[in-house]
Coordinates of C-alpha atoms and ligand atoms in Angstrom, one line a residue:
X15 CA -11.6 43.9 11.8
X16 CA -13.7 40.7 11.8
X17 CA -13.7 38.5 14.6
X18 CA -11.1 35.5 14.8
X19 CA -12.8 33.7 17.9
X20 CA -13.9 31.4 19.2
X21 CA -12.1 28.4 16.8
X22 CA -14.8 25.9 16.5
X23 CA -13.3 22.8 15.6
X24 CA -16.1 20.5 13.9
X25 CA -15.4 16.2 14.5
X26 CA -13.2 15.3 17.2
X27 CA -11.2 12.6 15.5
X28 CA -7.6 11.8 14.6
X29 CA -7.3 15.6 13.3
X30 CA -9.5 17.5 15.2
X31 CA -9.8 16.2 18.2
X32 CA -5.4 16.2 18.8
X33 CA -6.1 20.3 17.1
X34 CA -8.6 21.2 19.6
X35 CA -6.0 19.7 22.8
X36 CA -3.1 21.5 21.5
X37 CA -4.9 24.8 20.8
X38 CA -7.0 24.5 24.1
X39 CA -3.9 24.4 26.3
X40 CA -2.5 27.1 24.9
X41 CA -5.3 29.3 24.4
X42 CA -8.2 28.0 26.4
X43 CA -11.7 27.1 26.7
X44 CA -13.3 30.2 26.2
X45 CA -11.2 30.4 22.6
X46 CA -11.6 27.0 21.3
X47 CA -14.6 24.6 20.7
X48 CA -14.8 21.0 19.8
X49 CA -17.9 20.1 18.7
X50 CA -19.1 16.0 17.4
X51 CA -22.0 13.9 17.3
X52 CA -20.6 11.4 19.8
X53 CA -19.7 11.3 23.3
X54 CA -16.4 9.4 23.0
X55 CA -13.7 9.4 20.9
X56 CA -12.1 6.4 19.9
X57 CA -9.2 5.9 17.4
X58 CA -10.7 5.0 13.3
X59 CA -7.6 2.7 12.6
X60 CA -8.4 0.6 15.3
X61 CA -12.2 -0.4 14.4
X62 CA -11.3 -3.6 12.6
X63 CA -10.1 -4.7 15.9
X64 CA -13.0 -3.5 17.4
X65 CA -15.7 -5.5 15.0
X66 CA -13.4 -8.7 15.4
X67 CA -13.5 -8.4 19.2
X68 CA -9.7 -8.2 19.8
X69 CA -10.6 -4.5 21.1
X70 CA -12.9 -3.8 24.0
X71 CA -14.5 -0.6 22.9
X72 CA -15.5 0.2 26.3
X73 CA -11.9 0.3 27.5
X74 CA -10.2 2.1 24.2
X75 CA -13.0 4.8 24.3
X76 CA -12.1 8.3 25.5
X77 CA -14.5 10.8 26.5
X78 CA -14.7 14.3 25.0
X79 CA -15.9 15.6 28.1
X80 CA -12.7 14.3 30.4
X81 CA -10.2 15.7 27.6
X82 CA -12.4 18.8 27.5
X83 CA -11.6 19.2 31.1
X84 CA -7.9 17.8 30.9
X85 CA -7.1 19.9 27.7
X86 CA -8.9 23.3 28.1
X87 CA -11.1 23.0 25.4
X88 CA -15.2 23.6 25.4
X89 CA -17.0 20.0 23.9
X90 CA -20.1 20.6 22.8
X91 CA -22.2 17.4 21.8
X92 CA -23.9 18.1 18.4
X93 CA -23.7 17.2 14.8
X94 CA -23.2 19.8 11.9
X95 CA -26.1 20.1 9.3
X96 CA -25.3 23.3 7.5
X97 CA -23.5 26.8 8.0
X98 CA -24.1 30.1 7.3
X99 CA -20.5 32.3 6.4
X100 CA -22.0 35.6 5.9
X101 CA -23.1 35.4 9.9
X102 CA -20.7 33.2 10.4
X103 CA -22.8 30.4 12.5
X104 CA -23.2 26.8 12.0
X105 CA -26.4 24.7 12.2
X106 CA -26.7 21.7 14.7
X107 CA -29.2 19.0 14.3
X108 CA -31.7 17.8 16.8
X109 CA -30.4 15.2 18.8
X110 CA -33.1 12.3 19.7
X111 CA -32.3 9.2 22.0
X112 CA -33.2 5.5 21.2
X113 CA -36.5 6.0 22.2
X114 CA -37.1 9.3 19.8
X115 CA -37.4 11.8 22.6
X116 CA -35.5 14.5 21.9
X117 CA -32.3 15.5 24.2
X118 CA -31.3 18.9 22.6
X119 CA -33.6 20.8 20.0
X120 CA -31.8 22.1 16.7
X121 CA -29.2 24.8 17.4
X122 CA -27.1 27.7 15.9
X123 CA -23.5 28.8 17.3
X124 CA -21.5 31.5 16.2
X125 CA -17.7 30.9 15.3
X126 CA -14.6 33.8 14.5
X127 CA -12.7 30.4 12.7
X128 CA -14.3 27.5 11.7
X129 CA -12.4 23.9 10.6
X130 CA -14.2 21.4 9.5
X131 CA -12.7 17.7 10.4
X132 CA -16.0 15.5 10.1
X133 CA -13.6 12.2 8.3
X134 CA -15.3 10.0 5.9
X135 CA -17.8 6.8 5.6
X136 CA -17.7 4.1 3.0
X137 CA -18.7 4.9 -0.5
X138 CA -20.8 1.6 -2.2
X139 CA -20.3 3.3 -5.9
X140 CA -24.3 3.0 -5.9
X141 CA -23.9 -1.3 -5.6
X142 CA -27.3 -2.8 -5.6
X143 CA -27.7 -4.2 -1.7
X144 CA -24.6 -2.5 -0.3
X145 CA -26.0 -0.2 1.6
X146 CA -28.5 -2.4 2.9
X147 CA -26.7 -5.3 3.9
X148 CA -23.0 -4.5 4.1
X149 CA -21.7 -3.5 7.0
X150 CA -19.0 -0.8 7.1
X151 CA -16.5 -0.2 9.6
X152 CA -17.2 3.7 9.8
X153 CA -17.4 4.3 13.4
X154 CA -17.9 2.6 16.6
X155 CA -21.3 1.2 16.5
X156 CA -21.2 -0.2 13.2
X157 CA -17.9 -2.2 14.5
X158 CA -19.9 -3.5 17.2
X159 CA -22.5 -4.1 15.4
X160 CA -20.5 -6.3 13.3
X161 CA -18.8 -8.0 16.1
X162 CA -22.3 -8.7 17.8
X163 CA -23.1 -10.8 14.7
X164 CA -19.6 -12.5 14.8
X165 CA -20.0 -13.1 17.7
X166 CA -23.9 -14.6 17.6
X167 CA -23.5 -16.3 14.6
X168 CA -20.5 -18.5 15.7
X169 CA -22.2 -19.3 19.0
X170 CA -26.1 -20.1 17.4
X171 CA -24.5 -22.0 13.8
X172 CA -22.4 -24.3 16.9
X173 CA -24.8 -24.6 20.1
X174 CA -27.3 -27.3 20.3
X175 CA -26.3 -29.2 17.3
X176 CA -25.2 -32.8 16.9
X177 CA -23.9 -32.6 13.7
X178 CA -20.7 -31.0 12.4
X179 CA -21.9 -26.8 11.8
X180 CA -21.1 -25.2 8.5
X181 CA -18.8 -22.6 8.4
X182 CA -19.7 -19.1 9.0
X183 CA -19.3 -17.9 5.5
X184 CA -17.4 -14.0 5.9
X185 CA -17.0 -11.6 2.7
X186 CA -14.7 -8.9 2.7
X187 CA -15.4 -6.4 0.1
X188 CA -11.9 -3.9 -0.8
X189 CA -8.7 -5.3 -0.2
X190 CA -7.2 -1.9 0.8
X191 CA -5.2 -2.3 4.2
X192 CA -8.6 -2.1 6.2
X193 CA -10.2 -5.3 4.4
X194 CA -6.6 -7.0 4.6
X195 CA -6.7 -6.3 8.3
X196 CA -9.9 -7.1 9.2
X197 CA -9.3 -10.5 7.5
X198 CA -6.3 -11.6 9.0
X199 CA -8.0 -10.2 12.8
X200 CA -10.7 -12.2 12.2
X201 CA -8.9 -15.3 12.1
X202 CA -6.9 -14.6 15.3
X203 CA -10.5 -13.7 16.7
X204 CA -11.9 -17.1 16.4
X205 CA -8.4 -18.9 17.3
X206 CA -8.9 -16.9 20.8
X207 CA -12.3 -18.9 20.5
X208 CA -10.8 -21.7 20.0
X209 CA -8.3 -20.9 22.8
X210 CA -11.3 -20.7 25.7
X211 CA -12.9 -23.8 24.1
X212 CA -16.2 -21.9 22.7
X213 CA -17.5 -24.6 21.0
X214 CA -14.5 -25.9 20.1
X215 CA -14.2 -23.2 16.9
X216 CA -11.0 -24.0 14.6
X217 CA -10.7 -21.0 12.0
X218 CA -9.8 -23.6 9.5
X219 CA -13.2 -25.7 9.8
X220 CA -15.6 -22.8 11.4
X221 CA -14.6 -19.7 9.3
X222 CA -14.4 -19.1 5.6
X223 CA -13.6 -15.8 4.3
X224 CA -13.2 -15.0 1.0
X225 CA -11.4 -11.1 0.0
X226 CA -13.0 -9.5 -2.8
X227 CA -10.9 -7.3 -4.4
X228 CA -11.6 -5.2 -8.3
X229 CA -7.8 -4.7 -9.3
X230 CA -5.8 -7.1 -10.2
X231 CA -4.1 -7.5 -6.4
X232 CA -4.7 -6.4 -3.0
X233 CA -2.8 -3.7 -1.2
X234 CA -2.9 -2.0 -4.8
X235 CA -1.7 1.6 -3.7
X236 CA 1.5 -0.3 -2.1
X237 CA 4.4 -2.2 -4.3
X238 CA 3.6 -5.4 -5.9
X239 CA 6.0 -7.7 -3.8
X240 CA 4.2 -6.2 -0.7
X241 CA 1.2 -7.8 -2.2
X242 CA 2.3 -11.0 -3.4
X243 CA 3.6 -11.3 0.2
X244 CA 0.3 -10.2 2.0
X245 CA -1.8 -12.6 -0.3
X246 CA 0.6 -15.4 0.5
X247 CA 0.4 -14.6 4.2
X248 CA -3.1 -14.4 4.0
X249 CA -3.7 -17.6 2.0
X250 CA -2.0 -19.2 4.7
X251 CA -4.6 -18.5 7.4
X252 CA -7.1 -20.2 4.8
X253 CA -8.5 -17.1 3.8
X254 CA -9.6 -16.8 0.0
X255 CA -8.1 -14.3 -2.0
X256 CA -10.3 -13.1 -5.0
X257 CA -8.4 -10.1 -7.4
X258 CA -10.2 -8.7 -10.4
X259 CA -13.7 -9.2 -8.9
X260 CA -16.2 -5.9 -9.3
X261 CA -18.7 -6.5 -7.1
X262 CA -22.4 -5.9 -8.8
X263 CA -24.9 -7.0 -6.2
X264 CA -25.1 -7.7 -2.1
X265 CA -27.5 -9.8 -0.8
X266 CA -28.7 -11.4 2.4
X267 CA -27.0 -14.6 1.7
X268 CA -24.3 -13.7 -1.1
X269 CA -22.8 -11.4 -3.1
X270 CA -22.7 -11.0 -7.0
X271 CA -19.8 -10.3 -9.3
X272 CA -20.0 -8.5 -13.1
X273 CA -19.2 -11.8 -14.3
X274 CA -22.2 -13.4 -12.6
X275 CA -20.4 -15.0 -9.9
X276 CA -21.5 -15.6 -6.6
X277 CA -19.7 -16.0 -3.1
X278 CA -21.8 -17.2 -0.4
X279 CA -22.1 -14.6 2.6
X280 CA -23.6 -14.6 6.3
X281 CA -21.8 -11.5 7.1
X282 CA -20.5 -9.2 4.6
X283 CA -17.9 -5.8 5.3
X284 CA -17.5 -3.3 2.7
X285 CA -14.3 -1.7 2.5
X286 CA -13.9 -0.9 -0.6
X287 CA -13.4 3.0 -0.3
X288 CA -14.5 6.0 1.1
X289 CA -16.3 9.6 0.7
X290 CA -17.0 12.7 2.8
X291 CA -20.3 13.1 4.5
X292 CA -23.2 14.2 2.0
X293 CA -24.1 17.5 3.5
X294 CA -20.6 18.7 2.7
X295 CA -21.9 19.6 -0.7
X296 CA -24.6 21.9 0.8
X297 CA -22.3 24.1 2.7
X298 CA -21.6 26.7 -0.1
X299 CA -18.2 25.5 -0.3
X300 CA -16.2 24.2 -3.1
X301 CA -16.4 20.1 -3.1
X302 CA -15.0 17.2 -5.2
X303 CA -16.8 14.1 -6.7
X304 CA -16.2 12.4 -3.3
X305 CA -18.1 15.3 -1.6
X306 CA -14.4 16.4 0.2
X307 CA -14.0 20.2 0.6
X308 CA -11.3 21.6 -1.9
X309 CA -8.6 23.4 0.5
X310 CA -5.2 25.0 -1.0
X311 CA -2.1 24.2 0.5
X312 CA -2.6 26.3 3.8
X313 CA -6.0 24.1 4.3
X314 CA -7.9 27.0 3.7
X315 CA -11.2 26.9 1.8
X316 CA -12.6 29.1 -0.1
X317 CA -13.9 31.0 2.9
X318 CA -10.6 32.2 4.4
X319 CA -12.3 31.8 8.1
X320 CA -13.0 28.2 7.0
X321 CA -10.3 25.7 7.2
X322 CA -10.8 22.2 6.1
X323 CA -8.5 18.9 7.0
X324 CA -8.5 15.1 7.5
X325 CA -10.2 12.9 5.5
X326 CA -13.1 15.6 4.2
X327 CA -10.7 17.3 2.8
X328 CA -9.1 17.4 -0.9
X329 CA -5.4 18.8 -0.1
X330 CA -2.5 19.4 -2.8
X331 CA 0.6 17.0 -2.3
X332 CA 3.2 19.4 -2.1
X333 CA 6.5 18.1 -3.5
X334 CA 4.4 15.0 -4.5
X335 CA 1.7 13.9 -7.0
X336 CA -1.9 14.7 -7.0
X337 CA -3.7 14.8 -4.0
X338 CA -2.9 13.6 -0.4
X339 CA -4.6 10.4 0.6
X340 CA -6.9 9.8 3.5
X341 CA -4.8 8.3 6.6
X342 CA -4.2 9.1 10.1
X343 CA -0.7 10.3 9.7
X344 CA -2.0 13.3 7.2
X345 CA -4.8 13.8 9.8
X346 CA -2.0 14.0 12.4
X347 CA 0.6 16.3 10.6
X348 CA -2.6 18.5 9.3
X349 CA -3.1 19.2 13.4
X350 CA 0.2 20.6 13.9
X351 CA 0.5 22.7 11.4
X352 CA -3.1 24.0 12.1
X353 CA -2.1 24.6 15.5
X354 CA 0.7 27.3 14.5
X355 CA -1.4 28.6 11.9
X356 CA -4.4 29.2 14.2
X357 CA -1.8 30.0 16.8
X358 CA -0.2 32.3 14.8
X359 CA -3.3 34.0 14.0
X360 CA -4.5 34.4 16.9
X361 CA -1.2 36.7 17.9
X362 CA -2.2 38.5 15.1
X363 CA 0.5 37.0 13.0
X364 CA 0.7 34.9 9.5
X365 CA 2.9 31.6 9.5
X366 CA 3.9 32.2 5.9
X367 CA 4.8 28.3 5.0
X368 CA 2.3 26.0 3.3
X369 CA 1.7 22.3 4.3
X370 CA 3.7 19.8 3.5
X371 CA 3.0 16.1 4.2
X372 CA 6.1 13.7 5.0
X373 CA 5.1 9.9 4.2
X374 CA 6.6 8.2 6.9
X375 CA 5.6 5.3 4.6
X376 CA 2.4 2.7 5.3
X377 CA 2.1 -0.4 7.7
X378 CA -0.1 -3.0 7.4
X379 CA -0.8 -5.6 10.3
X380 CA -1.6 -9.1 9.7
X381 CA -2.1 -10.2 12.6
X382 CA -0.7 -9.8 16.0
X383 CA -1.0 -12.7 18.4
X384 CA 2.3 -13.4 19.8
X385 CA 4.3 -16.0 17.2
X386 CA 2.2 -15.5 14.4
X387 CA 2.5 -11.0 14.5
X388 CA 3.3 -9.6 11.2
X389 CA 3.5 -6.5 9.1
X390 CA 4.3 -5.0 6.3
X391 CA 5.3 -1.3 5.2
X392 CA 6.6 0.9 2.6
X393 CA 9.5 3.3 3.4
X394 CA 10.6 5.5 0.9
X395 CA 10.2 3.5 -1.7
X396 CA 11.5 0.3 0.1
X397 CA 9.3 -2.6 1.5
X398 CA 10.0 -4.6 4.2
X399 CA 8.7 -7.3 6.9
X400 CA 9.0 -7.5 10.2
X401 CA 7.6 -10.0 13.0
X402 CA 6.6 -10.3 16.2
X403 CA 7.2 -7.2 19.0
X404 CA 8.8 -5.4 17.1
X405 CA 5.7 -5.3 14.6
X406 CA 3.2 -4.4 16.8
X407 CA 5.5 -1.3 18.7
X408 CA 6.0 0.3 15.0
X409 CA 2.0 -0.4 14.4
X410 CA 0.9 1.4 17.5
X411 CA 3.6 4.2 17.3
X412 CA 0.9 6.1 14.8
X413 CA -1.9 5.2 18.0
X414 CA 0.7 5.7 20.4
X415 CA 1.6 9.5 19.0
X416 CA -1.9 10.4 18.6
X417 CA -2.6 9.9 22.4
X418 CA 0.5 11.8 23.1
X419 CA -0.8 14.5 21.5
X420 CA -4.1 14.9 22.9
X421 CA -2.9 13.7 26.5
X422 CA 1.0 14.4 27.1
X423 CA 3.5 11.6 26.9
X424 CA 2.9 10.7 30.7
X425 CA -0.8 10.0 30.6
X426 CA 0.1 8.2 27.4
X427 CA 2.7 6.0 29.0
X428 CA 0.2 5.5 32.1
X429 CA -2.3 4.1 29.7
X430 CA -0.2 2.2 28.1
X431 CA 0.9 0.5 31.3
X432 CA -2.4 -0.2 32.9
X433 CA -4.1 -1.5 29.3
X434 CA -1.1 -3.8 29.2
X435 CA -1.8 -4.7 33.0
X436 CA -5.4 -5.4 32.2
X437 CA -4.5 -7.3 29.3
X438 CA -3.3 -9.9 31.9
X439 CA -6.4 -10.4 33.7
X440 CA -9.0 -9.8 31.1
X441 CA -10.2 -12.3 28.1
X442 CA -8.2 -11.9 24.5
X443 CA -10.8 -11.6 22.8
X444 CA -14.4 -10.0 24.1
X445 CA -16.6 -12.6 24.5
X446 CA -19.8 -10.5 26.0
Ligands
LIG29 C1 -10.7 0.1 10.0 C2 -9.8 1.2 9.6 C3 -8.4 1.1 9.7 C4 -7.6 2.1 9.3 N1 -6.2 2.0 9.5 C5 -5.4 3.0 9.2 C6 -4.0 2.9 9.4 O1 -3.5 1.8 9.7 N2 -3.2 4.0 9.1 C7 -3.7 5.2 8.7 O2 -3.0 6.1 8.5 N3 -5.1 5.3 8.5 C8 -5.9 4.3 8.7 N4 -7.3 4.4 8.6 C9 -7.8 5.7 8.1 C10 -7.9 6.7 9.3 O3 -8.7 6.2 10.3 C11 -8.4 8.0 8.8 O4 -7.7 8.5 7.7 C12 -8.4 9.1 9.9 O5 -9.1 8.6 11.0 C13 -9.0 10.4 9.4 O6 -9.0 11.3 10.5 P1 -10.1 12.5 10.5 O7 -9.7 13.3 11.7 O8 -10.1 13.1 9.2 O9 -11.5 11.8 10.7 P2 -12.0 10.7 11.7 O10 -10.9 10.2 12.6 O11 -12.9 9.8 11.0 O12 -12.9 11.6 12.7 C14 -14.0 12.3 12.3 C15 -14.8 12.7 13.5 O13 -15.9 13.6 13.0 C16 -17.1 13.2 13.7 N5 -18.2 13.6 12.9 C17 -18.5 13.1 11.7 N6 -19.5 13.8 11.1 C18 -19.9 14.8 12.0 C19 -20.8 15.8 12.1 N7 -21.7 16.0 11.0 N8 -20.9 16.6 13.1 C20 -20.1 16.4 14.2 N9 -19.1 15.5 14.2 C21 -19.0 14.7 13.2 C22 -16.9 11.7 14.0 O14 -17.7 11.3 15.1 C23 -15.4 11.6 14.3 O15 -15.1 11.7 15.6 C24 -8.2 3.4 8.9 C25 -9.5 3.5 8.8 C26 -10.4 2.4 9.2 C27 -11.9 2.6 9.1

């Protein structure tokens, strides 16, 4: 009978990383592995904050290697390049710091069950410039990366100079719920400016930014009144909504459109969709157009010691249509039921049921400084808008659930507490 351990457990986000707690307190270190290319984990829905500087990425961060220790799990630092199923092992890269030296040569480790949890990036649909001057909110660094800018250009277009400063000119391409977010955070961001007097910034006269979106509204996968609503809330924090725009070309100073418009842009975000990481295609598994890893509905791959879940993976809808979409609640609900299928397994038993999503429905912040807080969500069919506290509770339940998971609903709670103590002392917005 062929091995069943160790359960490697390959990206330690939203999915994996809440999998590899449960299954390591149950079963232990020696029986499950979490292995990803970075050293701290840090929630995906929250990177908008992050890049506008609402978030302090060195206080939201959690480290593998504490929840290793805390949850009973083995992390092993590494990024997967390629597998081997007949010997069952997976390949590693090299791992080089900033200065090229290297910090662990290439590696090989054997698994009994393998899943596969690596997310997604952006997909630029092959735009001319994207690549190369968008930036994408993907993971961590590129959300500093962005904020550094943000933060540099507001501070060098206003320091030194007599006259009046042009506005820092901001494009948002996608107007899915992460380009709607990151636009309305942005201007809270530079009212927190405004707030500690950095050069006196006003969102109205130092920030333009313009949404670019290619249907014919924004929030497109949500109901049309939820839209209308968004644009009108959005329009009112001066920020320019553009529907029906296909953008053809990024530059270093503005974007094109197929019509041959152009939008001035200092700093440009693409949000405009997603894919699964390249080398997904390579691993002799079957993958879509978006290189996700086709899984049936007991998020099993081909390979039946290969499971598959989270945003790299293409999962039936059971009891609904097509294909279940990539968000953190399917991430979340694919981690319980892998846990009493693994689980199960592991006792040598089958848990005959399949998966089966429940849409809690979809919020979208827009904004969340006290007074002005407000979101948006779809319920079964219904819409509906809420303000203020109450907002941002049901916005962080999803956050909120996902570190009760991985940590227990005390630790949880103690976070909570002492971020919200912090909160008190520190700056709103990062300003470092
Ligand atoms: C700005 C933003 C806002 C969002 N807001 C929401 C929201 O409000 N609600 C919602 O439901 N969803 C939201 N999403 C989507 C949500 O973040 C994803 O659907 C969810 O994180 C997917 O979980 P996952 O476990 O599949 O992947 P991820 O959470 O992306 O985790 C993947 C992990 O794999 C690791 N990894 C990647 N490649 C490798 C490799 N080769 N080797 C080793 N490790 C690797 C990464 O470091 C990462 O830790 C948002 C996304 C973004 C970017």
């Amino acid at each position: 009978m062929e091995t069943i351990t160790p359960i490697v457990i390959v990206g330690g986000g939203a999915g994996g990383l809440e999998l590899a707690a449960k299954l390591g307190r149950k079963h232990g270190a020696e029986q499950v592995y979490l292995i990803d290319r970075e050293t701290d984990h840090i929630w995906k829905p929250s990177l908008h904050e992050v890049a506008a500087g609402t978030l302090d990425i060195h206080r939201e961060g959690l480290s593998y290697f504490m929840l290793a220790r805390d949850c009973n799990f083995t992390f092993i630092l590494g990024t997967l390049t390629g597998l081997d199923k007949d010997s069952k092992q997976i390949h590693l890269a090299e791992a080089l710091n900033e200065a090229g030296q290297q910090l662990f040569p290439k590696r090989t480790l054997n698994y009994g069950t393998l899943v596969i949890a690596v997310g997604s990036k952006s997909n630029f649909f092959n735009t001319t410039g994207a690549e190369q001057y968008a930036i994408t909110l993907d993971a961590t660094a590129q959300a500093e990366n962005f904020r550094l800018k943000l933060l540099h250009a507001l501070t060098s277009n206003v320091v030194g100079s007599s006259h009046e400063p042009k506005p820092l000119q901001i494009t948002i391409v996608g107007g899915g719920a992460t380009g709607v977010e990151l636009a309305a955070e942005l201007t809270e961001a530079i009212a927190s400016f405004h707030f500690y007097g950095v050069n006196h910034l006003t969102p109205e006269r130092h920030l333009s930014i313009t949404l670019l979106e290619g249907a014919d509204r924004i929030l497109a996968a949500l109901p049309p009144e939820l839209s209308a609503r968004a644009t009108r809330l959005l329009q009112s924090r001066h920020i320019r909504v553009c529907t029906g725009v296909r953008v053809t070309e990024v530059q270093a100073a503005q974007l094109i459109d197929s019509e041959g418009n152009v939008y001035p842009s200092d700093l440009c975000v693409w949000a405009a969709g997603i894919q699964a990481p390249l080398f997904l295609r390579d691993l002799g598994l079957e993958t879509n157009r978006m290189n996700q890893l086709m899984v049936n509905a007991r998020l099993e791959t081909m390979d039946p010691f290969i499971y598959a879940m989270g945003d790299c993976a293409q999962a039936p809808w059971m009891g609904g249509e097509g294909y279940l979409p990539a968000r953190a609640q399917v991430a979340h609900q694919q981690a319980s039921y892998l846990y009493k299928v693994l689980s199960a397994r592991l006792r040598g038993e089958h848990h005959p049921a399949e998966f089966k999503y429940k849409d809690y429905g979809s919020l979208v912040a827009v904004g969340h400084t006290k007074g002005v807080g407000s979101l948006m969500g779809v319920l079964s069919g219904k819409s509906w808008f809420v303000e203020g506290l109450v907002a941002r509770t049901m916005y962080m339940s999803l956050h909120l659930m996902h570190h009760a998971a991985v940590m227990g609903v005390m630790r949880t709670f103690s976070i909570v507490l002492g971020r919200l103590l912090l909160k008190r002392s520190a700056p709103r917005i990062k300003l470092h």
